[in-house]
Coordinates of C-alpha atoms and ligand atoms in Angstrom, one line a residue:
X1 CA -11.7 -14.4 -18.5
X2 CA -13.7 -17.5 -19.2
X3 CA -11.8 -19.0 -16.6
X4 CA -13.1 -16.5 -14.6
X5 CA -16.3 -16.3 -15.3
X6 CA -16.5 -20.6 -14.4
X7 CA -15.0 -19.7 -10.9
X8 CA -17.6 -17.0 -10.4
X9 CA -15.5 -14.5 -9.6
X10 CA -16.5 -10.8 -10.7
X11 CA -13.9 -9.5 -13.4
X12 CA -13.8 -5.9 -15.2
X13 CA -11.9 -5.7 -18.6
X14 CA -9.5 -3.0 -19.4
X15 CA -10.0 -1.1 -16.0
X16 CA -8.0 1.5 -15.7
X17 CA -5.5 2.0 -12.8
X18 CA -6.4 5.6 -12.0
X19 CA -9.2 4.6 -10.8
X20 CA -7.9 2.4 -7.8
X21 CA -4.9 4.4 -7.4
X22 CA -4.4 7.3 -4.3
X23 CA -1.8 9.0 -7.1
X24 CA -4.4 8.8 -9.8
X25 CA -2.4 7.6 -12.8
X26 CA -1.8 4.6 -14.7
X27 CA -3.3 2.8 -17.7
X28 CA -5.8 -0.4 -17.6
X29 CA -5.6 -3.5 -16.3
X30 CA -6.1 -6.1 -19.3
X31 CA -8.1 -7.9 -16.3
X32 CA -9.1 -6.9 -13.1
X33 CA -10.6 -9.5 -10.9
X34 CA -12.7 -8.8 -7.9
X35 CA -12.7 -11.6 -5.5
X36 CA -15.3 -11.3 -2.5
X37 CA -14.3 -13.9 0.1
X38 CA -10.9 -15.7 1.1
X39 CA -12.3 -19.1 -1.3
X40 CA -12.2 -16.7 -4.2
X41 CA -9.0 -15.1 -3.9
X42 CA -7.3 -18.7 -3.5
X43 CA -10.1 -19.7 -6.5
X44 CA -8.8 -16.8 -8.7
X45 CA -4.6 -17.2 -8.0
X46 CA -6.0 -21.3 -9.2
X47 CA -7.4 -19.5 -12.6
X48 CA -4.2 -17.9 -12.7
X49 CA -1.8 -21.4 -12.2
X50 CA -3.6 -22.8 -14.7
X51 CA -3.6 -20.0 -17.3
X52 CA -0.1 -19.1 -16.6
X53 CA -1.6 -15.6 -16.6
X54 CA 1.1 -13.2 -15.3
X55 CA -0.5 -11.2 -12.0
X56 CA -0.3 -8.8 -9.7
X57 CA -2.1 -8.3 -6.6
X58 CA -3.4 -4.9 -5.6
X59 CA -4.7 -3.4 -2.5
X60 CA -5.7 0.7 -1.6
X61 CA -3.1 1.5 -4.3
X62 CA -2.0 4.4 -2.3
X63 CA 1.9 3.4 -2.5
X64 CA 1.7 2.8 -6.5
X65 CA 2.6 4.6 -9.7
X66 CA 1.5 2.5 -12.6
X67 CA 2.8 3.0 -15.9
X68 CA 0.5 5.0 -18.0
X69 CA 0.3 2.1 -20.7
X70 CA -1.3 0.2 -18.0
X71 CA -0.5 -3.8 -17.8
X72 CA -1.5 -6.8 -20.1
X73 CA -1.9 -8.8 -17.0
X74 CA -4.6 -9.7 -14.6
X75 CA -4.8 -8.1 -11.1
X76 CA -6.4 -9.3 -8.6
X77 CA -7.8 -6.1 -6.9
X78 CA -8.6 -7.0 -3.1
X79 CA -11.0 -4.0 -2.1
X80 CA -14.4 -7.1 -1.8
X81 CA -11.9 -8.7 0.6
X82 CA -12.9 -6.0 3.7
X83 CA -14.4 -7.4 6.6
X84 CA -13.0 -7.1 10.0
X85 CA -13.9 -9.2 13.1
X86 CA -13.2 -7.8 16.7
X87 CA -13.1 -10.3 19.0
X88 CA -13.6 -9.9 23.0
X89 CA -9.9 -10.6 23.8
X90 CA -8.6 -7.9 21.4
X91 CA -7.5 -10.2 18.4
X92 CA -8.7 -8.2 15.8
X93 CA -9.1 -10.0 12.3
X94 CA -9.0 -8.3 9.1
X95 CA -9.6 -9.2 5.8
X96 CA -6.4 -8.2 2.8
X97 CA -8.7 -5.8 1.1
X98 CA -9.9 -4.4 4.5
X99 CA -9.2 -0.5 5.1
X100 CA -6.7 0.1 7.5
X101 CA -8.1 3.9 8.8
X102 CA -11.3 2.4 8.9
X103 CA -9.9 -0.6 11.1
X104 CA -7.6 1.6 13.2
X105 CA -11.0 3.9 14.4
X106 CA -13.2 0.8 15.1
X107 CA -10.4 -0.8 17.3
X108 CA -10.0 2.2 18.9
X109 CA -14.2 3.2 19.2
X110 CA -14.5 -0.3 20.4
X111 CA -11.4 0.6 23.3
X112 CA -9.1 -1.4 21.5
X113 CA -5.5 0.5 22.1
X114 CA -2.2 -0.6 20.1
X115 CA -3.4 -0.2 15.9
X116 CA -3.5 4.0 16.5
X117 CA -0.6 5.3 15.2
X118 CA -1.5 3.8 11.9
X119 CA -4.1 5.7 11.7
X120 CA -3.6 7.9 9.1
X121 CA -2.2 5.3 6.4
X122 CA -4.5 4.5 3.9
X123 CA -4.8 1.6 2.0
X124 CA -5.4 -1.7 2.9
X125 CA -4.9 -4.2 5.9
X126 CA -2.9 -6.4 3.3
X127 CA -0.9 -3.9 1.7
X128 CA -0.1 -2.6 5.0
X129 CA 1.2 -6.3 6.4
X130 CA 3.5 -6.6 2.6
X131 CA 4.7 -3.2 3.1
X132 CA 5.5 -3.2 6.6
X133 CA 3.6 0.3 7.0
X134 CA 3.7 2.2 10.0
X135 CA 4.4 5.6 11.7
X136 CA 6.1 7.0 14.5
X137 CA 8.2 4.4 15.6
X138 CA 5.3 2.2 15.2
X139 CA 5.6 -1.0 12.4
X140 CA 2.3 -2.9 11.7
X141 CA 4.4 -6.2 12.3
X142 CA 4.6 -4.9 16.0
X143 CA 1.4 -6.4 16.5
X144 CA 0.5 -8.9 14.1
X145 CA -0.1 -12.2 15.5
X146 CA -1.3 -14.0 12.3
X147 CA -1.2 -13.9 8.8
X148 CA -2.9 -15.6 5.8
X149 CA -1.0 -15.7 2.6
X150 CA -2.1 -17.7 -0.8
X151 CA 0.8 -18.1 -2.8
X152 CA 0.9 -17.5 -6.6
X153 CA -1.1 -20.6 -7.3
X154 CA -3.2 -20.3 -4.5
X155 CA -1.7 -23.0 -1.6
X156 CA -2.1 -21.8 1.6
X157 CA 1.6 -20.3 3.0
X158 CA 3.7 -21.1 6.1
X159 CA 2.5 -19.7 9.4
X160 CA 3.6 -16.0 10.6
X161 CA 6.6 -16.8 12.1
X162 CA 8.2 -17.7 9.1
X163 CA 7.9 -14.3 7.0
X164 CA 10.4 -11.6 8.2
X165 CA 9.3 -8.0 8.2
X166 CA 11.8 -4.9 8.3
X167 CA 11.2 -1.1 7.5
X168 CA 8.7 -0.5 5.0
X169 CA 8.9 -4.2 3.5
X170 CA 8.7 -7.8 3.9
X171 CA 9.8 -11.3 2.7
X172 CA 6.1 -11.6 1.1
X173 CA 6.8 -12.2 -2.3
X174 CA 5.1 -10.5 -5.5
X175 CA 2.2 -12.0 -6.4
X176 CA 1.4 -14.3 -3.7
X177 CA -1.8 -12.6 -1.4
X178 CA -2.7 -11.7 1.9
X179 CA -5.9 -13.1 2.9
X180 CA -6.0 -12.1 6.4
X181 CA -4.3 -10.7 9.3
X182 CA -5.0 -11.0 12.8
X183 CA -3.2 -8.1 15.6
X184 CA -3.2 -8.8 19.2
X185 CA -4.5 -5.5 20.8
X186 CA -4.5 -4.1 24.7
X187 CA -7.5 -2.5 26.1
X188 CA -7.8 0.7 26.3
X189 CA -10.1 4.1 27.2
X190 CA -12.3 4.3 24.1
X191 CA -12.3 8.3 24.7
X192 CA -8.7 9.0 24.9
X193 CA -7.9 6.6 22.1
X194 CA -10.3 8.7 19.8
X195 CA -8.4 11.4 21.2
X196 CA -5.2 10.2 20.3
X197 CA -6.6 9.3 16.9
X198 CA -7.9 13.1 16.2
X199 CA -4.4 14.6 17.6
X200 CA -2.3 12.2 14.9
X201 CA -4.8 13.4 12.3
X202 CA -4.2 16.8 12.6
X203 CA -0.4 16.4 12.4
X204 CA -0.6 14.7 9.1
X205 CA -2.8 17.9 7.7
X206 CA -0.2 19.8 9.0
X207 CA 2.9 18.4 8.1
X208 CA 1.2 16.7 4.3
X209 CA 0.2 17.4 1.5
X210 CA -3.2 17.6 0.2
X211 CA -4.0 16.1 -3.2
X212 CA -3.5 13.1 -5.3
X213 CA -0.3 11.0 -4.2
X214 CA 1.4 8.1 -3.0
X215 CA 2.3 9.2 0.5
X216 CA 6.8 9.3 0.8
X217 CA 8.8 8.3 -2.5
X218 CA 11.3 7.2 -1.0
X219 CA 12.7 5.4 2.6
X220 CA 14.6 7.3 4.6
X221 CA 18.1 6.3 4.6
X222 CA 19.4 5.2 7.5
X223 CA 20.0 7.9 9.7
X224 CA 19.0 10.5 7.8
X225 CA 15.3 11.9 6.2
X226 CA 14.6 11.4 2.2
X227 CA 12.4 14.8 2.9
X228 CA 15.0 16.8 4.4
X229 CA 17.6 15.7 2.3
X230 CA 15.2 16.5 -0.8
X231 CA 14.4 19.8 0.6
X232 CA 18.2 20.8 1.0
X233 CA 19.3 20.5 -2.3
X234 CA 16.0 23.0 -3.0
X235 CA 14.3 20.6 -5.1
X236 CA 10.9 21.1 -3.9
X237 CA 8.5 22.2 -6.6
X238 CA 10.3 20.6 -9.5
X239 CA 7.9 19.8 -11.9
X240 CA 7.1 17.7 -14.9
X241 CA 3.4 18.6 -16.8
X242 CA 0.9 18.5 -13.3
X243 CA 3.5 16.5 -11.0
X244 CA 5.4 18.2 -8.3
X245 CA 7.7 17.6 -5.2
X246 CA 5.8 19.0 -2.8
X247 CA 6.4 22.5 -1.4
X248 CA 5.1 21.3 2.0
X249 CA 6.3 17.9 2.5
X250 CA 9.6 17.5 -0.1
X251 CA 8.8 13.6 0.2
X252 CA 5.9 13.5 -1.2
X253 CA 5.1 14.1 -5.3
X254 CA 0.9 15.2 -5.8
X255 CA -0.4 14.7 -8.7
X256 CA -1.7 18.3 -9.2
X257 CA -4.4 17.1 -12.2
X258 CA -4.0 15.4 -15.1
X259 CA -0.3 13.8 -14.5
X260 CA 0.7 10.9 -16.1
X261 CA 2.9 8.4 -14.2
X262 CA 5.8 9.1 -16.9
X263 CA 6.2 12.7 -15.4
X264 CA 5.8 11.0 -11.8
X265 CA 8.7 8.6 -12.6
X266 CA 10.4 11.8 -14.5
X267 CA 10.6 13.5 -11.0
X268 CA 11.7 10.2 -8.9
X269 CA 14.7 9.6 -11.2
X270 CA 15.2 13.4 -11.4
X271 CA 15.3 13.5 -7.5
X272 CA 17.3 10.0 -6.8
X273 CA 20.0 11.2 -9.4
X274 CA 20.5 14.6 -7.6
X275 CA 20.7 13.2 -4.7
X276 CA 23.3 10.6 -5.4
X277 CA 24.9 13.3 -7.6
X278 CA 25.2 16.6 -4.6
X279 CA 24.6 14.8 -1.3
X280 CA 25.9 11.1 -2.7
X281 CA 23.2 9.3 -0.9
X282 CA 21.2 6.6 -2.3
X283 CA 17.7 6.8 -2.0
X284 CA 15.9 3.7 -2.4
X285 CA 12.4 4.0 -3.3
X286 CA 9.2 3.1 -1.1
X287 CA 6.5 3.2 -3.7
X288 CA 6.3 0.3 -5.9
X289 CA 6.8 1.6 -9.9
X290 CA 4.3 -1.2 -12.1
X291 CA 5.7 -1.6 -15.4
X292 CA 4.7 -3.7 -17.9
X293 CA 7.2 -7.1 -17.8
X294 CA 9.8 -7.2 -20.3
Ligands
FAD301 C1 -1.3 10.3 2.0 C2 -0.5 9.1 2.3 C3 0.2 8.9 3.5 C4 0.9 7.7 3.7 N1 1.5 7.5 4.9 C5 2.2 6.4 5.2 C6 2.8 6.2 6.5 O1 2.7 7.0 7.3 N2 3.4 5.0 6.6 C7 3.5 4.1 5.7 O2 4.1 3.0 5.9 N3 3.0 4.2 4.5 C8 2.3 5.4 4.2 N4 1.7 5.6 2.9 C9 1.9 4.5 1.9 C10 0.8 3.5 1.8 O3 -0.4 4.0 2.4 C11 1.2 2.2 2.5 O4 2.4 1.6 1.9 C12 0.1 1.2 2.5 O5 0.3 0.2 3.5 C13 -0.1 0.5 1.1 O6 -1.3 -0.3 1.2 P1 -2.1 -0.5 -0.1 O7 -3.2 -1.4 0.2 O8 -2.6 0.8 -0.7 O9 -1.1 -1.2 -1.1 P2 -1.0 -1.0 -2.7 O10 -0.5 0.4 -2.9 O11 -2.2 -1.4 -3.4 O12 0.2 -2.0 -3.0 C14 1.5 -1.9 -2.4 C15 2.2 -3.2 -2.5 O13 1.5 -4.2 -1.6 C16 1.1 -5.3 -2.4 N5 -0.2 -5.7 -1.9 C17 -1.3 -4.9 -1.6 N6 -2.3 -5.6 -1.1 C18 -1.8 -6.9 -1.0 C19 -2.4 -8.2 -0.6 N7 -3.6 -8.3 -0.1 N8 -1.7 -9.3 -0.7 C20 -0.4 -9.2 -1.3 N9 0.2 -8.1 -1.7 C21 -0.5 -7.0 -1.6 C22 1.0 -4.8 -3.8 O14 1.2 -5.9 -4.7 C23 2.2 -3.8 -3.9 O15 3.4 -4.6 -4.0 C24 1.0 6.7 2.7 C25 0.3 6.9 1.5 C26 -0.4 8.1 1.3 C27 -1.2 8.2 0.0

């Protein structure tokens, strides 16, 4: 914290993860640190070489359950990380911490077509890049032309080309940060696109939840749907305390009120068990589980 407080960078003590989660649970962060420009994130992961603090890095947390005795670590929380430059040729640079909805409708208000179907992921333009987040066919990599990433001690990473991206991941390791990432977008009609935008809206109120939660558990395995497979083996609305498989959407587990992230991970190793158990598939899981290191 002193080392902290030296760099200038804004830091809360024991902040607690619920907070800065879409799920709502978790326990503090022993540190949270708040860095507001790309010199202070690399400035921070520097605090942390030389501490030998153990870190993570965390964006919209809306693909995290965090353990509810939260982490005696420092994370460096992104969300001061947000602007967003639109350039005439339709490079569109965004800051790690920057939202991705809020991107996606000012690329497309501005007549920017290509970012749209990611329009209803929330989060951040970072967490999107490490996760590989996308929708309907569509990956986030499809588009990205450029991509700044500090590694765990804060040097600058190799260039794009060198990272490898794949459904709903990448080869960005844990811990090092995304600074920035540039998409190449086409131009399009500013009307239609916010038509386009509204239309994928109103299928994800249709077809998700509402309510506290991380978006799907788990990835589809290849071929089939985690959802339908879920639903099949009549699992939706299996509980533990205020956490649920969804009734509408047997992907998704809301956080009713009041869950903690042990009935969360209750349900996800409830569900993955019956499913290896009764329709012997393996589902691997999309949203990242933070527990404390051994
Ligand atoms: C209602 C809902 C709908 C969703 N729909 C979709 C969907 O359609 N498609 C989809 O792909 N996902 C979807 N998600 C999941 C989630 O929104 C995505 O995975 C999102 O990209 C995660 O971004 P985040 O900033 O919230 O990351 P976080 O949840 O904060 O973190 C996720 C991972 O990314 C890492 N990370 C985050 N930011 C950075 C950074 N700047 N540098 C380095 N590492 C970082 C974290 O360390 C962690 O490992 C949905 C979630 C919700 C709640």
């Amino acid at each position: 914290m002193a080392a902290l407080t030296e760099a200038g960078v804004p830091f809360r003590e024991n902040e607690p993860f619920s907070k800065h989660t879409s799920m709502g649970v978790g326990g503090p962060a022993a540190v949270m640190a708040f860095p507001r420009s790309a010199a202070e994130l690399k400035r921070t992961l520097e605090v942390r070489a030389e501490t030998k603090a153990p870190h993570r890095v965390l964006g919209g947390g809306s693909n995290l359950v965090v353990a509810d005795e939260g982490l005696d670590e420092l994370v460096i929380n992104t969300q001061d990380l947000d602007h967003v430059d639109v350039a005439d040729d339709g490079t569109v640079t965004a800051e790690g911490g920057a939202n991705l909805v809020r991107t996606v409708v000012r690329c497309c208000r501005a007549g920017w077509s290509g970012l749209q179907s990611a329009v209803g992921i929330p989060g951040s333009v970072g967490g999107a890049a490490v996760m590989n987040a996308g929708a309907y066919g569509f990956s986030i990599s499809d588009v990205m032309r450029e991509i700044v990433v500090f590694d765990e001690n804060g040097a600058r990473q190799q260039p794009p080309e060198g990272w490898r991206f794949h459904y709903r991941g990448s080869s960005i390791p844990e811990g090092s940060a995304v600074a920035s990432v540039s998409v190449a977008l086409q131009p399009g009609d500013a009307p239609k696109l916010g038509e386009e935008i509204r239309e994928l809206q109103m299928h994800r109120v249709r077809s998700q939840p509402p309510g506290r939660n991380a978006g799907c558990v788990f990835k589809n395995p290849p071929g089939g749907h985690a959802g339908r497979i879920i639903d099949e083996l009549g699992l939706k609305g299996t509980r533990r305390g205020a956490a649920v498989v969804s009734e509408k959407h047997a992907n998704f587990v809301v956080n009713e009120g009041g869950a903690r992230a042990s009935d969360v991970i209750e349900i996800l190793d409830l569900v993955r068990e019956r499913v290896a158990r009764e329709a012997g598939v393996e589902l691997e899981l999309e949203v990242k589980v933070w527990r404390p290191r051994a």
